[in-house]
Amino acid sequence: MNTVGAIDREWHRFTPAQRLARFALYFGIVFACVISLRTVQIIPEFLYDAPEQVADLLKRMWPVEWAFYPKGVHEVLIETLHIATLGTILAIIMALPLGLLAANNITPNAWLNYFAKLILVSSRSVNSLVWALLFVAMFGPGALAGTLAIAFRSIGFVGKLFGEALEETRPGPIEALKAAGAPWTSIYIKGYWPQVEPAFWAIALFRWDISVRESAVIGLVGAGGIGMAIDTAMNLFQWQRVALMLVAIFAIVVVAEIAVTYIRKKII
Amino acid sequence: MGAATQQIRPPAFLPNWPARLAWLALLAYSVYAASILDFSWDRFITGLDNAARLIGRMLPPDTTPSRMALLLKGLYESLEIAIISSALGILLSLPIGLLAARNLMPGWISWPTRLLIALCRSFHQVIIAIIFVKAVGFGALAGILALTVASVGFIAKLFAEAIEEISLKQVEAIRATGASFMNVISYGVMPQVLTRFVGFATYQVDSNLRNSTMVGIVGAGGIGGTLFSAFQRFDYDFLLTILLAIIALIMVSEVLQNRIKKLFQ
């Protein structure tokens, strides 16, 4: 920048404080990486051993025990799907009022907005596995705990996005309905709903897709579904069955993704 | 009202029967699924009783010094897992994303790379963690590798998609100057996608931080292991301490992220 003219020299993209902050950030990132790498407890022998162990694992998994599918996998796989679907439906039912409360144009009260957002944030901050642990402690192992875990984890996600969709609605149709003397039910069903319907279905399908993936895992802590079967098979070192279940999960995730893409095209 | 003044007007909003039937089907499904999964009111009521007892045993949160040392150790390890796996994931995603972009690479490179990315994406982090725990033993290394794989699956996929959307005119212009391949990448491609790459990367850092607190449940290091053993030993008061600490950690990281975003706007 030495050759630029006197006027141009005045211009800097960032103020010194900004540059300092950016430098501090870069420094912080590098520092964090170095410190982590130096202090993390890794046993190098385990790392050298890894290729051998992976080969061993794959050898134990092969051949995949396909014959076990009708006996022990089909039922839990269907249960997994039910957990994901029912959990998502429950979450949507609970998230709708929270979304309405969180949207400032529908609930013009900052305190209520904060209250709803607080519930939504706490739902999202707790991982679905942790929700599953808590519900297993309350309702015992099984699909009920899993469904509630999926539901409570999804509330935050659905409620946040639904509330944001509501805040983006145009006030025109609402005012027209109000001017015509429409009752509040009509304002919601004919004014707001048509405007948020595409977003609603997109959110619901997206969340269902995520729920299918998560419901396959929460069984590891006893919350029903295929995860429980994997846990049992692993504890008994039946790796051929584990391989079968991994294939089953992979298949169900792919099917769910195809289904979501198809339904999205159909209704949105 | 006389017959003469009556007018036949169609209702303003026609009933949408297919939609109503679909809602009904959804309701029927919910009832059916609930019965399949053996939900019952009794179980729910018993559960509420248990919930009250659980919360009673959680309070007050356990803050004895020895436990707090355990908590800090777990949190620190989670942080390490999150940082290292994010760094590795971001570094690996750059070349992998470039290799997977179909507008820059020939098909025999991009398709295998895309397959690799799809493989990384297809399983939940916890399942990948299980496999790595078997491969490299219990501890932070398994968590780091699992989250690295998950990061590559996410960042590289979106990065490749971002590259496929770039304008090729600039790339051609750089190429016309006789620039080498690396120069085309760094002056023609990267300026167009770098901001999006940073966006994906920061999102994944956040996601890794959340997941690093729970890969421990399957033995892959971090606070998750402490959490799970507290749960299994019915140390519910310590469980609450851990949960609160995790939530605090995530909230702090969200505040930090917002600060950083403001810095770069």
Short mmCIF file of N, CA, C and O in Angstrom, two decimals, chain B residues 89-158:
data_model
loop_
_atom_site.label_atom_id
_atom_site.label_comp_id
_atom_site.label_asym_id
_atom_site.label_seq_id
_atom_site.Cartn_x
_atom_site.Cartn_y
_atom_site.Cartn_z
N GLY B 89 -11.24 -31.65 11.12
CA GLY B 89 -12.35 -31.75 10.17
C GLY B 89 -12.30 -30.63 9.14
O GLY B 89 -12.49 -30.86 7.95
N ILE B 90 -12.02 -29.41 9.62
CA ILE B 90 -11.97 -28.27 8.69
C ILE B 90 -10.82 -28.44 7.71
O ILE B 90 -10.98 -28.25 6.50
N LEU B 91 -9.65 -28.84 8.24
CA LEU B 91 -8.48 -29.00 7.36
C LEU B 91 -8.73 -30.08 6.31
O LEU B 91 -8.33 -29.94 5.15
N LEU B 92 -9.38 -31.18 6.72
CA LEU B 92 -9.63 -32.26 5.77
C LEU B 92 -10.73 -31.89 4.78
O LEU B 92 -10.70 -32.30 3.62
N SER B 93 -11.71 -31.09 5.25
CA SER B 93 -12.85 -30.79 4.39
C SER B 93 -12.46 -29.93 3.19
O SER B 93 -13.07 -30.04 2.13
N LEU B 94 -11.44 -29.08 3.38
CA LEU B 94 -11.04 -28.20 2.27
C LEU B 94 -10.67 -29.01 1.03
O LEU B 94 -11.32 -28.86 -0.01
N PRO B 95 -9.66 -29.89 1.12
CA PRO B 95 -9.33 -30.66 -0.10
C PRO B 95 -10.45 -31.61 -0.51
O PRO B 95 -10.72 -31.75 -1.72
N ILE B 96 -11.10 -32.25 0.46
CA ILE B 96 -12.14 -33.23 0.09
C ILE B 96 -13.29 -32.53 -0.62
O ILE B 96 -13.81 -33.02 -1.63
N GLY B 97 -13.67 -31.36 -0.11
CA GLY B 97 -14.75 -30.61 -0.76
C GLY B 97 -14.36 -30.22 -2.18
O GLY B 97 -15.16 -30.32 -3.12
N LEU B 98 -13.10 -29.77 -2.35
CA LEU B 98 -12.64 -29.40 -3.69
C LEU B 98 -12.67 -30.60 -4.63
O LEU B 98 -13.10 -30.49 -5.79
N LEU B 99 -12.24 -31.75 -4.12
CA LEU B 99 -12.19 -32.95 -4.96
C LEU B 99 -13.60 -33.41 -5.33
O LEU B 99 -13.79 -34.08 -6.34
N ALA B 100 -14.58 -33.08 -4.48
CA ALA B 100 -15.93 -33.58 -4.73
C ALA B 100 -16.74 -32.67 -5.65
O ALA B 100 -17.82 -33.04 -6.09
N ALA B 101 -16.21 -31.46 -5.94
CA ALA B 101 -16.97 -30.53 -6.77
C ALA B 101 -16.95 -30.99 -8.23
O ALA B 101 -15.88 -31.16 -8.82
N ARG B 102 -18.14 -31.20 -8.79
CA ARG B 102 -18.20 -31.80 -10.12
C ARG B 102 -17.80 -30.84 -11.23
O ARG B 102 -17.50 -31.26 -12.33
N ASN B 103 -17.84 -29.52 -10.93
CA ASN B 103 -17.49 -28.58 -12.00
C ASN B 103 -15.99 -28.33 -12.10
O ASN B 103 -15.53 -27.70 -13.04
N LEU B 104 -15.22 -28.83 -11.11
CA LEU B 104 -13.78 -28.64 -11.16
C LEU B 104 -13.03 -29.92 -11.46
O LEU B 104 -11.94 -29.91 -11.99
N MET B 105 -13.65 -31.04 -11.06
CA MET B 105 -12.92 -32.31 -11.12
C MET B 105 -13.59 -33.24 -12.12
O MET B 105 -14.80 -33.19 -12.31
N PRO B 106 -12.79 -34.11 -12.73
CA PRO B 106 -13.39 -35.13 -13.59
C PRO B 106 -14.18 -36.13 -12.77
O PRO B 106 -13.97 -36.26 -11.56
N GLY B 107 -15.09 -36.83 -13.43
CA GLY B 107 -15.99 -37.73 -12.73
C GLY B 107 -15.29 -38.82 -11.94
O GLY B 107 -15.73 -39.18 -10.85
N TRP B 108 -14.14 -39.31 -12.45
CA TRP B 108 -13.51 -40.42 -11.75
C TRP B 108 -12.88 -39.98 -10.44
O TRP B 108 -12.51 -40.80 -9.61
N ILE B 109 -12.73 -38.66 -10.22
CA ILE B 109 -12.30 -38.19 -8.90
C ILE B 109 -13.50 -37.82 -8.06
O ILE B 109 -13.60 -38.17 -6.89
N SER B 110 -14.45 -37.08 -8.66
CA SER B 110 -15.52 -36.51 -7.84
C SER B 110 -16.47 -37.58 -7.31
O SER B 110 -16.91 -37.49 -6.17
N TRP B 111 -16.76 -38.61 -8.10
CA TRP B 111 -17.74 -39.58 -7.60
C TRP B 111 -17.24 -40.39 -6.41
O TRP B 111 -17.96 -40.48 -5.40
N PRO B 112 -16.01 -40.94 -6.47
CA PRO B 112 -15.54 -41.63 -5.25
C PRO B 112 -15.50 -40.71 -4.04
O PRO B 112 -15.84 -41.12 -2.92
N THR B 113 -15.12 -39.44 -4.25
CA THR B 113 -15.07 -38.52 -3.11
C THR B 113 -16.46 -38.27 -2.55
O THR B 113 -16.66 -38.22 -1.34
N ARG B 114 -17.43 -38.11 -3.47
CA ARG B 114 -18.80 -37.90 -3.01
C ARG B 114 -19.31 -39.09 -2.24
O ARG B 114 -20.03 -38.95 -1.24
N LEU B 115 -18.90 -40.30 -2.67
CA LEU B 115 -19.29 -41.52 -1.97
C LEU B 115 -18.70 -41.50 -0.56
O LEU B 115 -19.38 -41.84 0.42
N LEU B 116 -17.43 -41.09 -0.48
CA LEU B 116 -16.77 -41.02 0.83
C LEU B 116 -17.52 -40.07 1.76
O LEU B 116 -17.78 -40.37 2.93
N ILE B 117 -17.92 -38.90 1.20
CA ILE B 117 -18.64 -37.93 2.02
C ILE B 117 -19.98 -38.50 2.47
O ILE B 117 -20.38 -38.38 3.63
N ALA B 118 -20.67 -39.17 1.54
CA ALA B 118 -21.97 -39.75 1.89
C ALA B 118 -21.82 -40.78 3.00
O ALA B 118 -22.65 -40.87 3.90
N LEU B 119 -20.71 -41.53 2.94
CA LEU B 119 -20.46 -42.55 3.96
C LEU B 119 -20.23 -41.88 5.32
O LEU B 119 -20.70 -42.36 6.35
N CYS B 120 -19.49 -40.75 5.32
CA CYS B 120 -19.24 -40.04 6.57
C CYS B 120 -20.53 -39.49 7.17
O CYS B 120 -20.68 -39.39 8.37
N ARG B 121 -21.46 -39.12 6.28
CA ARG B 121 -22.69 -38.48 6.73
C ARG B 121 -23.76 -39.45 7.20
O ARG B 121 -24.70 -39.06 7.87
N SER B 122 -23.63 -40.72 6.74
CA SER B 122 -24.81 -41.57 6.85
C SER B 122 -25.09 -42.02 8.28
O SER B 122 -26.21 -42.33 8.61
N PHE B 123 -24.06 -42.04 9.13
CA PHE B 123 -24.32 -42.52 10.49
C PHE B 123 -24.24 -41.38 11.50
O PHE B 123 -23.51 -40.42 11.32
N HIS B 124 -25.02 -41.57 12.54
CA HIS B 124 -25.02 -40.63 13.66
C HIS B 124 -23.65 -40.65 14.32
O HIS B 124 -22.99 -41.69 14.34
N GLN B 125 -23.23 -39.51 14.88
CA GLN B 125 -21.90 -39.40 15.50
C GLN B 125 -21.68 -40.49 16.53
O GLN B 125 -20.57 -41.01 16.67
N VAL B 126 -22.74 -40.82 17.28
CA VAL B 126 -22.57 -41.77 18.37
C VAL B 126 -22.25 -43.16 17.83
O VAL B 126 -21.44 -43.89 18.38
N ILE B 127 -22.87 -43.50 16.70
CA ILE B 127 -22.59 -44.81 16.11
C ILE B 127 -21.16 -44.85 15.57
O ILE B 127 -20.44 -45.84 15.76
N ILE B 128 -20.73 -43.76 14.94
CA ILE B 128 -19.33 -43.71 14.48
C ILE B 128 -18.41 -43.83 15.69
O ILE B 128 -17.39 -44.51 15.64
N ALA B 129 -18.81 -43.16 16.79
CA ALA B 129 -17.97 -43.22 18.00
C ALA B 129 -17.86 -44.65 18.51
O ALA B 129 -16.77 -45.07 18.93
N ILE B 130 -18.94 -45.41 18.45
CA ILE B 130 -18.90 -46.80 18.90
C ILE B 130 -17.84 -47.56 18.12
O ILE B 130 -17.02 -48.30 18.68
N ILE B 131 -17.86 -47.37 16.80
CA ILE B 131 -16.93 -48.10 15.95
C ILE B 131 -15.49 -47.70 16.27
O ILE B 131 -14.60 -48.53 16.37
N PHE B 132 -15.29 -46.39 16.49
CA PHE B 132 -13.92 -45.95 16.80
C PHE B 132 -13.49 -46.39 18.18
O PHE B 132 -12.29 -46.61 18.40
N VAL B 133 -14.42 -46.52 19.11
CA VAL B 133 -14.05 -47.02 20.43
C VAL B 133 -13.52 -48.44 20.29
O VAL B 133 -12.52 -48.82 20.91
N LYS B 134 -14.16 -49.21 19.43
CA LYS B 134 -13.65 -50.57 19.18
C LYS B 134 -12.28 -50.51 18.51
O LYS B 134 -11.39 -51.28 18.83
N ALA B 135 -12.11 -49.56 17.59
CA ALA B 135 -10.88 -49.54 16.80
C ALA B 135 -9.69 -49.00 17.58
O ALA B 135 -8.60 -49.56 17.49
N VAL B 136 -9.87 -47.92 18.35
CA VAL B 136 -8.72 -47.29 19.01
C VAL B 136 -8.85 -47.28 20.53
O VAL B 136 -8.07 -46.64 21.20
N GLY B 137 -9.82 -48.01 21.06
CA GLY B 137 -9.94 -48.11 22.49
C GLY B 137 -10.69 -46.94 23.11
O GLY B 137 -10.99 -45.95 22.43
N PHE B 138 -11.00 -47.06 24.42
CA PHE B 138 -11.72 -46.02 25.11
C PHE B 138 -10.86 -44.76 25.18
O PHE B 138 -9.64 -44.84 25.14
N GLY B 139 -11.51 -43.61 25.27
CA GLY B 139 -10.76 -42.39 25.48
C GLY B 139 -11.00 -41.35 24.42
O GLY B 139 -11.77 -41.55 23.47
N ALA B 140 -10.29 -40.22 24.61
CA ALA B 140 -10.56 -39.04 23.80
C ALA B 140 -10.30 -39.28 22.31
O ALA B 140 -10.97 -38.68 21.46
N LEU B 141 -9.34 -40.15 22.01
CA LEU B 141 -8.98 -40.34 20.60
C LEU B 141 -10.18 -40.81 19.79
O LEU B 141 -10.42 -40.31 18.68
N ALA B 142 -10.95 -41.75 20.34
CA ALA B 142 -12.12 -42.25 19.62
C ALA B 142 -13.11 -41.12 19.36
O ALA B 142 -13.67 -41.00 18.26
N GLY B 143 -13.31 -40.27 20.38
CA GLY B 143 -14.22 -39.14 20.21
C GLY B 143 -13.73 -38.19 19.14
O GLY B 143 -14.50 -37.72 18.30
N ILE B 144 -12.41 -37.90 19.16
CA ILE B 144 -11.84 -36.98 18.18
C ILE B 144 -12.06 -37.52 16.77
O ILE B 144 -12.54 -36.80 15.88
N LEU B 145 -11.75 -38.81 16.59
CA LEU B 145 -11.89 -39.38 15.24
C LEU B 145 -13.36 -39.38 14.81
O LEU B 145 -13.68 -39.04 13.66
N ALA B 146 -14.26 -39.74 15.72
CA ALA B 146 -15.68 -39.81 15.36
C ALA B 146 -16.19 -38.45 14.93
O ALA B 146 -16.86 -38.30 13.90
N LEU B 147 -15.84 -37.42 15.71
CA LEU B 147 -16.35 -36.08 15.38
C LEU B 147 -15.65 -35.53 14.14
O LEU B 147 -16.25 -34.73 13.40
N THR B 148 -14.41 -35.94 13.91
CA THR B 148 -13.74 -35.50 12.68
C THR B 148 -14.48 -36.05 11.46
O THR B 148 -14.75 -35.31 10.49
N VAL B 149 -14.82 -37.34 11.54
CA VAL B 149 -15.56 -37.95 10.43
C VAL B 149 -16.88 -37.21 10.21
O VAL B 149 -17.24 -36.86 9.08
N ALA B 150 -17.59 -36.94 11.31
CA ALA B 150 -18.87 -36.25 11.19
C ALA B 150 -18.68 -34.86 10.59
O ALA B 150 -19.48 -34.42 9.75
N SER B 151 -17.59 -34.16 11.01
CA SER B 151 -17.35 -32.81 10.49
C SER B 151 -17.09 -32.86 8.99
O SER B 151 -17.59 -32.01 8.24
N VAL B 152 -16.28 -33.84 8.57
CA VAL B 152 -15.98 -33.95 7.14
C VAL B 152 -17.28 -34.18 6.37
O VAL B 152 -17.53 -33.55 5.34
N GLY B 153 -18.12 -35.07 6.91
CA GLY B 153 -19.39 -35.34 6.23
C GLY B 153 -20.21 -34.10 6.03
O GLY B 153 -20.83 -33.90 4.98
N PHE B 154 -20.24 -33.23 7.04
CA PHE B 154 -21.09 -32.03 6.95
C PHE B 154 -20.43 -30.93 6.13
O PHE B 154 -20.99 -30.45 5.14
N ILE B 155 -19.19 -30.53 6.53
CA ILE B 155 -18.57 -29.37 5.88
C ILE B 155 -18.26 -29.67 4.43
O ILE B 155 -18.54 -28.87 3.54
N ALA B 156 -17.66 -30.85 4.17
CA ALA B 156 -17.24 -31.13 2.79
C ALA B 156 -18.44 -31.19 1.85
O ALA B 156 -18.37 -30.71 0.72
N LYS B 157 -19.55 -31.73 2.33
CA LYS B 157 -20.73 -31.81 1.45
C LYS B 157 -21.20 -30.40 1.06
O LYS B 157 -21.36 -30.08 -0.11
N LEU B 158 -21.40 -29.56 2.09
CA LEU B 158 -21.91 -28.23 1.79
C LEU B 158 -20.89 -27.41 1.01
O LEU B 158 -21.25 -26.60 0.14
#
